[in-house]
Short mmCIF file of C-alpha atoms in Angstrom, two decimals:
data_model
loop_
_atom_site.label_atom_id
_atom_site.label_comp_id
_atom_site.label_asym_id
_atom_site.label_seq_id
_atom_site.Cartn_x
_atom_site.Cartn_y
_atom_site.Cartn_z
CA UNK A 1231 -0.02 -0.22 0.40
CA UNK A 1232 1.03 3.55 -0.68
CA UNK A 1233 2.04 5.50 2.30
CA UNK A 1234 0.92 8.26 0.34
CA UNK A 1235 -2.44 7.60 0.02
CA UNK A 1236 -2.23 8.23 4.33
CA UNK A 1237 -1.82 12.28 3.06
CA UNK A 1238 -4.46 12.88 0.93
CA UNK A 1239 -8.20 11.53 0.64
CA UNK A 1240 -10.01 12.46 -2.47
CA UNK A 1241 -13.19 11.81 -1.53
CA UNK A 1242 -13.89 13.93 1.32
CA UNK A 1243 -11.03 16.20 0.38
CA UNK A 1244 -9.42 15.61 4.12
CA UNK A 1245 -5.24 16.00 4.04
CA UNK A 1246 -2.48 15.67 6.06
CA UNK A 1247 -0.56 19.49 6.86
CA UNK A 1248 1.43 20.88 3.77
CA UNK A 1249 4.48 21.27 6.46
CA UNK A 1250 4.21 17.08 6.28
CA UNK A 1251 3.92 16.85 2.76
CA UNK A 1252 6.55 19.33 1.79
CA UNK A 1253 9.08 17.55 4.18
CA UNK A 1254 8.46 14.20 2.81
CA UNK A 1255 8.48 15.91 -1.22
CA UNK A 1256 11.98 16.94 0.26
CA UNK A 1257 12.68 13.81 1.74
CA UNK A 1258 11.86 11.74 -1.67
CA UNK A 1259 13.68 14.16 -3.73
CA UNK A 1260 17.02 13.60 -1.73
CA UNK A 1261 20.19 11.36 -2.63
CA UNK A 1262 20.63 8.41 -0.81
CA UNK A 1263 23.54 9.80 0.61
CA UNK A 1264 21.01 12.54 2.45
CA UNK A 1265 18.97 10.09 3.54
CA UNK A 1266 21.57 7.68 5.19
CA UNK A 1267 22.31 10.61 6.60
CA UNK A 1268 19.38 11.68 8.47
CA UNK A 1269 18.67 8.32 10.02
CA UNK A 1270 20.67 6.37 12.70
CA UNK A 1271 23.39 4.27 11.73
CA UNK A 1272 23.83 0.67 12.35
CA UNK A 1273 26.77 1.22 14.75
CA UNK A 1274 24.09 3.23 16.82
CA UNK A 1275 21.44 0.97 16.16
CA UNK A 1276 23.21 -2.00 17.38
CA UNK A 1277 24.65 -2.50 20.59
CA UNK A 1278 25.39 -6.43 20.52
CA UNK A 1279 24.61 -8.93 18.68
CA UNK A 1280 25.28 -12.96 19.20
CA UNK A 1281 24.63 -15.67 16.78
CA UNK A 1282 24.97 -18.80 18.44
CA UNK A 1283 26.20 -17.27 21.75
CA UNK A 1284 29.48 -16.14 19.52
CA UNK A 1285 29.86 -12.18 18.90
CA UNK A 1286 28.90 -11.30 15.03
CA UNK A 1287 31.13 -9.79 12.84
CA UNK A 1288 31.20 -6.78 11.05
CA UNK A 1289 30.48 -8.60 7.62
CA UNK A 1290 27.66 -10.71 8.87
CA UNK A 1291 25.51 -7.20 8.74
CA UNK A 1292 25.08 -5.62 5.51
CA UNK A 1293 23.11 -1.78 5.05
CA UNK A 1294 20.46 -1.24 2.59
CA UNK A 1295 17.98 1.63 2.51
CA UNK A 1296 14.16 1.83 2.59
CA UNK A 1297 11.96 5.10 1.50
CA UNK A 1298 9.45 4.44 3.94
CA UNK A 1299 11.78 2.90 7.17
CA UNK A 1300 15.42 4.32 6.33
CA UNK A 1301 18.41 2.98 7.24
CA UNK A 1302 17.92 -0.75 7.19
CA UNK A 1303 19.99 -3.43 8.02
CA UNK A 1304 20.08 -7.08 7.01
CA UNK A 1305 21.97 -10.08 9.03
CA UNK A 1306 23.11 -13.27 7.18
CA UNK A 1307 22.22 -11.96 3.68
CA UNK A 1308 23.73 -14.86 0.90
CA UNK A 1309 26.72 -12.75 -0.46
CA UNK A 1310 29.99 -14.64 -2.69
CA UNK A 1311 32.39 -12.86 -0.26
CA UNK A 1312 31.22 -14.15 2.80
CA UNK A 1313 30.22 -17.51 4.50
CA UNK A 1314 26.66 -18.04 5.32
CA UNK A 1315 25.66 -18.66 9.16
CA UNK A 1316 24.07 -21.98 9.85
CA UNK A 1317 22.84 -23.48 13.26
CA UNK A 1318 22.08 -27.09 13.86
CA UNK A 1319 20.68 -25.78 17.61
CA UNK A 1320 17.17 -25.21 18.84
CA UNK A 1321 15.86 -22.91 21.61
CA UNK A 1322 16.71 -19.71 22.94
CA UNK A 1323 19.92 -17.90 22.52
CA UNK A 1324 20.76 -20.67 19.87
CA UNK A 1325 20.17 -18.46 16.66
CA UNK A 1326 20.26 -14.53 16.42
CA UNK A 1327 20.37 -12.41 19.62
CA UNK A 1328 20.19 -8.35 19.08
CA UNK A 1329 20.37 -5.93 21.71
CA UNK A 1330 18.93 -2.56 19.86
CA UNK A 1331 19.26 1.02 20.76
CA UNK A 1332 16.04 3.44 19.73
CA UNK A 1333 16.91 7.04 20.18
CA UNK A 1334 13.84 9.17 20.09
CA UNK A 1335 15.97 11.94 19.02
CA UNK A 1336 16.96 10.11 15.68
CA UNK A 1337 13.14 10.92 14.99
CA UNK A 1338 11.42 12.70 12.49
CA UNK A 1339 8.91 14.70 14.04
CA UNK A 1340 6.69 13.27 11.68
CA UNK A 1341 6.77 9.89 13.13
CA UNK A 1342 3.53 8.36 14.62
CA UNK A 1343 5.37 5.44 16.51
CA UNK A 1344 8.83 4.54 17.77
CA UNK A 1345 10.27 1.34 17.45
CA UNK A 1346 11.78 -1.14 14.61
CA UNK A 1347 10.33 -3.03 11.72
CA UNK A 1348 11.89 -6.89 11.76
CA UNK A 1349 11.53 -9.16 8.69
CA UNK A 1350 12.58 -12.52 8.62
CA UNK A 1351 13.47 -13.56 5.29
CA UNK A 1352 15.67 -16.08 3.28
CA UNK A 1353 19.18 -15.69 2.72
CA UNK A 1354 18.51 -15.22 -0.66
CA UNK A 1355 15.69 -13.21 -0.59
CA UNK A 1356 15.18 -9.49 -0.96
CA UNK A 1357 13.64 -7.97 2.15
CA UNK A 1358 10.11 -6.20 1.65
CA UNK A 1359 9.35 -4.03 5.22
CA UNK A 1360 6.46 -2.67 3.04
CA UNK A 1361 4.80 -5.57 2.95
CA UNK A 1362 6.16 -8.40 5.47
CA UNK A 1363 7.37 -8.22 9.12
CA UNK A 1364 5.84 -6.35 12.15
CA UNK A 1365 6.89 -4.17 14.42
CA UNK A 1366 8.33 -3.99 17.92
CA UNK A 1367 8.53 -1.58 20.80
CA UNK A 1368 11.21 -0.95 22.75
CA UNK A 1369 11.35 -1.47 26.46
CA UNK A 1370 10.96 -5.49 25.82
CA UNK A 1371 12.68 -8.61 24.90
CA UNK A 1372 11.09 -10.32 22.00
CA UNK A 1373 10.97 -14.16 21.58
CA UNK A 1374 10.72 -15.27 17.89
CA UNK A 1375 10.12 -19.14 17.57
CA UNK A 1376 10.74 -20.10 14.12
CA UNK A 1377 9.60 -23.60 12.23
CA UNK A 1378 10.78 -23.36 8.64
CA UNK A 1379 8.19 -24.22 5.42
CA UNK A 1380 9.45 -24.49 2.03
CA UNK A 1381 7.00 -24.05 -0.92
CA UNK A 1382 8.88 -25.24 -4.81
CA UNK A 1383 6.47 -24.76 -7.88
CA UNK A 1384 6.13 -25.05 -11.26
CA UNK A 1385 6.34 -22.71 -13.99
CA UNK A 1386 4.53 -22.08 -16.87
CA UNK A 1387 2.72 -24.00 -18.36
CA UNK A 1388 1.43 -25.24 -14.81
CA UNK A 1389 -1.50 -23.91 -13.44
CA UNK A 1390 0.88 -21.70 -10.77
CA UNK A 1391 3.52 -20.36 -13.48
CA UNK A 1392 6.07 -19.57 -10.89
CA UNK A 1393 8.83 -16.93 -12.08
CA UNK A 1394 12.44 -17.14 -10.65
CA UNK A 1395 13.00 -13.43 -10.21
CA UNK A 1396 16.69 -14.76 -9.18
CA UNK A 1397 17.63 -15.10 -12.88
CA UNK A 1398 15.14 -13.59 -14.79
CA UNK A 1399 14.02 -10.24 -15.34
CA UNK A 1400 10.47 -8.96 -14.69
CA UNK A 1401 10.30 -5.43 -14.60
CA UNK A 1402 13.81 -6.03 -12.95
CA UNK A 1403 12.25 -6.73 -9.99
CA UNK A 1404 13.60 -9.05 -7.45
CA UNK A 1405 10.79 -10.63 -5.72
CA UNK A 1406 6.71 -10.57 -6.08
CA UNK A 1407 6.31 -7.27 -4.84
CA UNK A 1408 8.64 -5.60 -6.26
CA UNK A 1409 7.19 -6.60 -9.47
CA UNK A 1410 3.57 -5.59 -8.26
CA UNK A 1411 4.93 -1.90 -7.13
CA UNK A 1412 6.62 -1.55 -10.80
CA UNK A 1413 3.65 -2.39 -12.62
CA UNK A 1414 1.84 0.03 -10.41
CA UNK A 1415 4.43 2.64 -11.35
CA UNK A 1416 3.97 1.96 -14.72
CA UNK A 1417 0.01 2.28 -14.61
CA UNK A 1418 0.84 5.62 -13.01
CA UNK A 1419 2.90 6.40 -15.77
CA UNK A 1420 0.72 6.10 -18.52
CA UNK A 1421 -2.61 7.84 -16.94
CA UNK A 1422 -0.68 10.20 -14.79
CA UNK A 1423 2.27 11.29 -16.52
CA UNK A 1424 4.47 10.58 -13.08
CA UNK A 1425 5.13 7.69 -10.34
CA UNK A 1426 3.84 7.32 -7.05
CA UNK A 1427 7.24 8.25 -4.83
CA UNK A 1428 6.27 6.22 -2.03
CA UNK A 1429 6.26 2.97 -4.09
CA UNK A 1430 10.13 3.64 -5.08
CA UNK A 1431 10.94 0.37 -7.51
CA UNK A 1432 11.53 3.11 -10.62
CA UNK A 1433 13.39 6.31 -10.38
CA UNK A 1434 14.07 7.07 -14.00
CA UNK A 1435 10.60 8.45 -14.18
CA UNK A 1436 9.35 11.73 -13.11
CA UNK A 1437 7.63 11.39 -10.23
CA UNK A 1438 4.22 12.95 -9.17
CA UNK A 1439 4.04 16.21 -6.67
CA UNK A 1440 3.17 15.79 -3.29
CA UNK A 1441 1.58 19.02 -3.07
CA UNK A 1442 -0.31 18.78 -6.43
CA UNK A 1443 -3.87 17.11 -5.59
CA UNK A 1444 -4.85 16.48 -9.11
CA UNK A 1445 -1.70 14.21 -9.03
CA UNK A 1446 -2.68 12.83 -5.75
CA UNK A 1447 -5.92 11.81 -6.58
CA UNK A 1448 -5.24 10.68 -10.25
CA UNK A 1449 -2.43 8.60 -8.30
CA UNK A 1450 -5.60 7.18 -5.82
CA UNK A 1451 -7.82 6.22 -8.84
CA UNK A 1452 -5.35 3.85 -10.42
CA UNK A 1453 -4.80 1.98 -7.04
CA UNK A 1454 -8.68 1.59 -7.12
CA UNK A 1455 -9.08 0.63 -10.51
CA UNK A 1456 -6.90 -2.08 -10.14
CA UNK A 1457 -8.52 -3.22 -7.16
CA UNK A 1458 -11.58 -3.23 -8.35
CA UNK A 1459 -10.62 -4.79 -12.02
CA UNK A 1460 -8.88 -7.11 -10.71
CA UNK A 1461 -4.81 -8.62 -11.54
CA UNK A 1462 -3.51 -7.11 -14.23
CA UNK A 1463 0.04 -7.37 -13.46
CA UNK A 1464 1.70 -10.38 -14.97
CA UNK A 1465 3.26 -11.14 -11.48
CA UNK A 1466 3.48 -14.10 -10.77
CA UNK A 1467 4.72 -16.30 -7.43
CA UNK A 1468 8.01 -17.25 -7.09
CA UNK A 1469 9.21 -21.05 -7.91
CA UNK A 1470 10.37 -21.14 -4.53
CA UNK A 1471 9.27 -19.29 -1.19
CA UNK A 1472 10.43 -19.87 2.09
CA UNK A 1473 8.19 -19.02 5.38
CA UNK A 1474 9.14 -18.96 9.13
CA UNK A 1475 6.35 -19.40 10.95
CA UNK A 1476 7.31 -16.91 13.57
CA UNK A 1477 5.57 -16.95 16.77
CA UNK A 1478 6.07 -14.39 19.09
CA UNK A 1479 6.17 -13.56 23.21
CA UNK A 1480 7.54 -10.57 24.64
CA UNK A 1481 8.34 -9.99 27.92
CA UNK A 1482 10.10 -6.66 29.95
CA UNK A 1483 13.51 -6.28 29.31
CA UNK A 1484 15.29 -6.23 32.69
CA UNK A 1485 17.59 -3.40 31.47
CA UNK A 1486 14.64 -0.78 30.79
CA UNK A 1487 13.20 -2.17 33.73
CA UNK A 1488 13.79 0.82 36.12
CA UNK A 1489 14.75 3.59 33.65
CA UNK A 1490 13.22 6.65 34.30
CA UNK A 1491 12.38 8.02 30.81
CA UNK A 1492 9.14 8.62 29.71
CA UNK A 1493 9.98 6.61 26.41
CA UNK A 1494 11.96 3.20 26.75
CA UNK A 1495 15.08 3.15 24.38
CA UNK A 1496 16.31 -0.70 24.07
CA UNK A 1497 15.15 -3.92 22.97
CA UNK A 1498 16.29 -6.87 22.62
CA UNK A 1499 15.14 -9.79 19.91
CA UNK A 1500 15.65 -13.81 20.45
CA UNK A 1501 15.42 -15.34 17.19
CA UNK A 1502 15.78 -19.28 17.16
CA UNK A 1503 14.24 -22.66 16.04
CA UNK A 1504 11.58 -23.96 17.81
CA UNK A 1505 12.38 -27.06 15.77
CA UNK A 1506 14.92 -28.09 13.25
CA UNK A 1507 11.81 -29.83 11.27
CA UNK A 1508 11.40 -28.60 7.53
CA UNK A 1509 7.72 -28.96 5.60
CA UNK A 1510 8.80 -29.16 2.36
CA UNK A 1511 5.93 -28.56 -0.23
CA UNK A 1512 6.60 -29.34 -3.68
CA UNK A 1513 4.47 -29.92 -7.06
CA UNK A 1514 5.44 -32.52 -9.62
CA UNK A 1515 3.58 -32.82 -13.00
CA UNK A 1516 1.65 -36.04 -13.66
CA UNK A 1517 3.91 -36.70 -16.10
CA UNK A 1518 7.65 -36.11 -16.78
CA UNK A 1519 8.48 -35.65 -20.94
CA UNK A 1520 10.34 -38.94 -21.31
CA UNK A 1521 7.10 -40.47 -19.23
CA UNK A 1522 4.87 -38.92 -21.72
CA UNK A 1523 6.67 -40.36 -24.40
CA UNK A 1524 6.93 -43.95 -23.05
CA UNK A 1525 3.74 -43.96 -21.61
CA UNK A 1526 2.16 -43.16 -25.38
CA UNK A 1527 4.48 -45.77 -27.09
CA UNK A 1528 2.95 -48.18 -24.50
CA UNK A 1529 -0.78 -47.60 -25.16
CA UNK A 1530 0.51 -47.28 -29.54
CA UNK A 1531 1.91 -50.99 -28.95
CA UNK A 1532 -0.53 -52.14 -26.91
CA UNK A 1533 -3.21 -50.92 -29.38
CA UNK A 1534 -1.45 -52.28 -32.05
CA UNK A 1535 -0.57 -55.48 -30.44
CA UNK A 1536 -4.15 -55.88 -30.19
CA UNK A 1537 -4.28 -54.54 -33.96
CA UNK A 1538 -2.47 -57.51 -34.65
CA UNK A 1539 -4.10 -59.78 -33.14
CA UNK A 1540 -7.48 -58.90 -34.53
CA UNK A 1541 -6.16 -58.87 -38.47
CA UNK A 1542 -4.95 -62.36 -37.87
CA UNK A 1543 -8.24 -63.69 -36.45
CA UNK A 1544 -10.03 -61.80 -39.52
CA UNK A 1545 -7.44 -63.98 -41.75
CA UNK A 1546 -8.19 -66.92 -39.44
CA UNK A 1547 -11.91 -66.94 -39.95
CA UNK A 1548 -11.83 -65.78 -43.83
CA UNK A 1549 -9.98 -68.69 -43.99
CA UNK A 1550 -12.05 -71.34 -42.27
CA UNK A 1551 -14.93 -69.78 -44.53
CA UNK A 1552 -13.02 -69.98 -47.76
CA UNK A 1553 -12.43 -73.67 -46.94
CA UNK A 1554 -15.81 -74.61 -45.62
CA UNK A 1555 -16.82 -73.18 -49.36
CA UNK A 1556 -14.42 -75.21 -51.36
CA UNK A 1557 -15.62 -78.38 -49.44
CA UNK A 1558 -19.12 -77.30 -50.29
CA UNK A 1559 -18.70 -77.51 -54.12
CA UNK A 1560 -16.37 -80.55 -53.71
CA UNK A 1561 -19.59 -82.56 -52.18
CA UNK A 1562 -21.97 -80.79 -54.80
CA UNK A 1563 -19.65 -82.40 -57.43
CA UNK A 1564 -19.71 -85.86 -56.19
#
């Protein structure tokens, strides 16, 4: 969902303050370097990091930027220059433990909530915090138990028509959600002549002016039409998807118990597997290519065999009939 829709409603004419819309416009038009300087840095955010009771390395953490959530970090992303961390243990403390510091002074004055956005995803996947994940507020230790489920789907011509976003080019998207946002941007540009900056993805087209109500309403109309008409984007499910079926529980973080501040500033994430069992759903064709030809060959051989038998049976009957006729003619002459 576009973040812009919460700023202006074309139906009843309600709108957020012009100051906020100007600030958002300035933010979205800023360079990545400027946006990075505004938000908290990884070293400021992470107070302590351990994996399997061992301190994390800086190589285990990479930075990426998100328009809605600012500076984000990814732990244990699969890369060619880094070794992927794994665990064969279950239970609290055996996975990733993160102590995070959330400084309210780093937040924009228009921000309505304080905390962090957490997305649990496969090391090969690109996170989409706008569409996935959950919010965690400071002052608590959050235990997140995981149990993995893997889905393998079949590409066209099978029903799901899955797409391998890792190796293909589908609107230059790295996952289905990016593909959908790119499709929305294409519709925005075709109808409104500009794109919705809050959806990102496409950066080489003219952005809509957040202070222009006509362009804002046009973008809203595009989303409404797409929602009413149904799916018009060729954004299929990925051929492989991994879910972790997170179960969350929380308790008061002891380091924050006696904090006199009005707002708590630290939190702990304790992420671990509750079980090493993995549920795998795999689609398979009813017949493989070689099996189809084998099946057809078997059927053809069977019917050919029956046909040969039928021909010989017919010849046998004709021979018997001919023999019978000859015997009758011979008896008549006698």
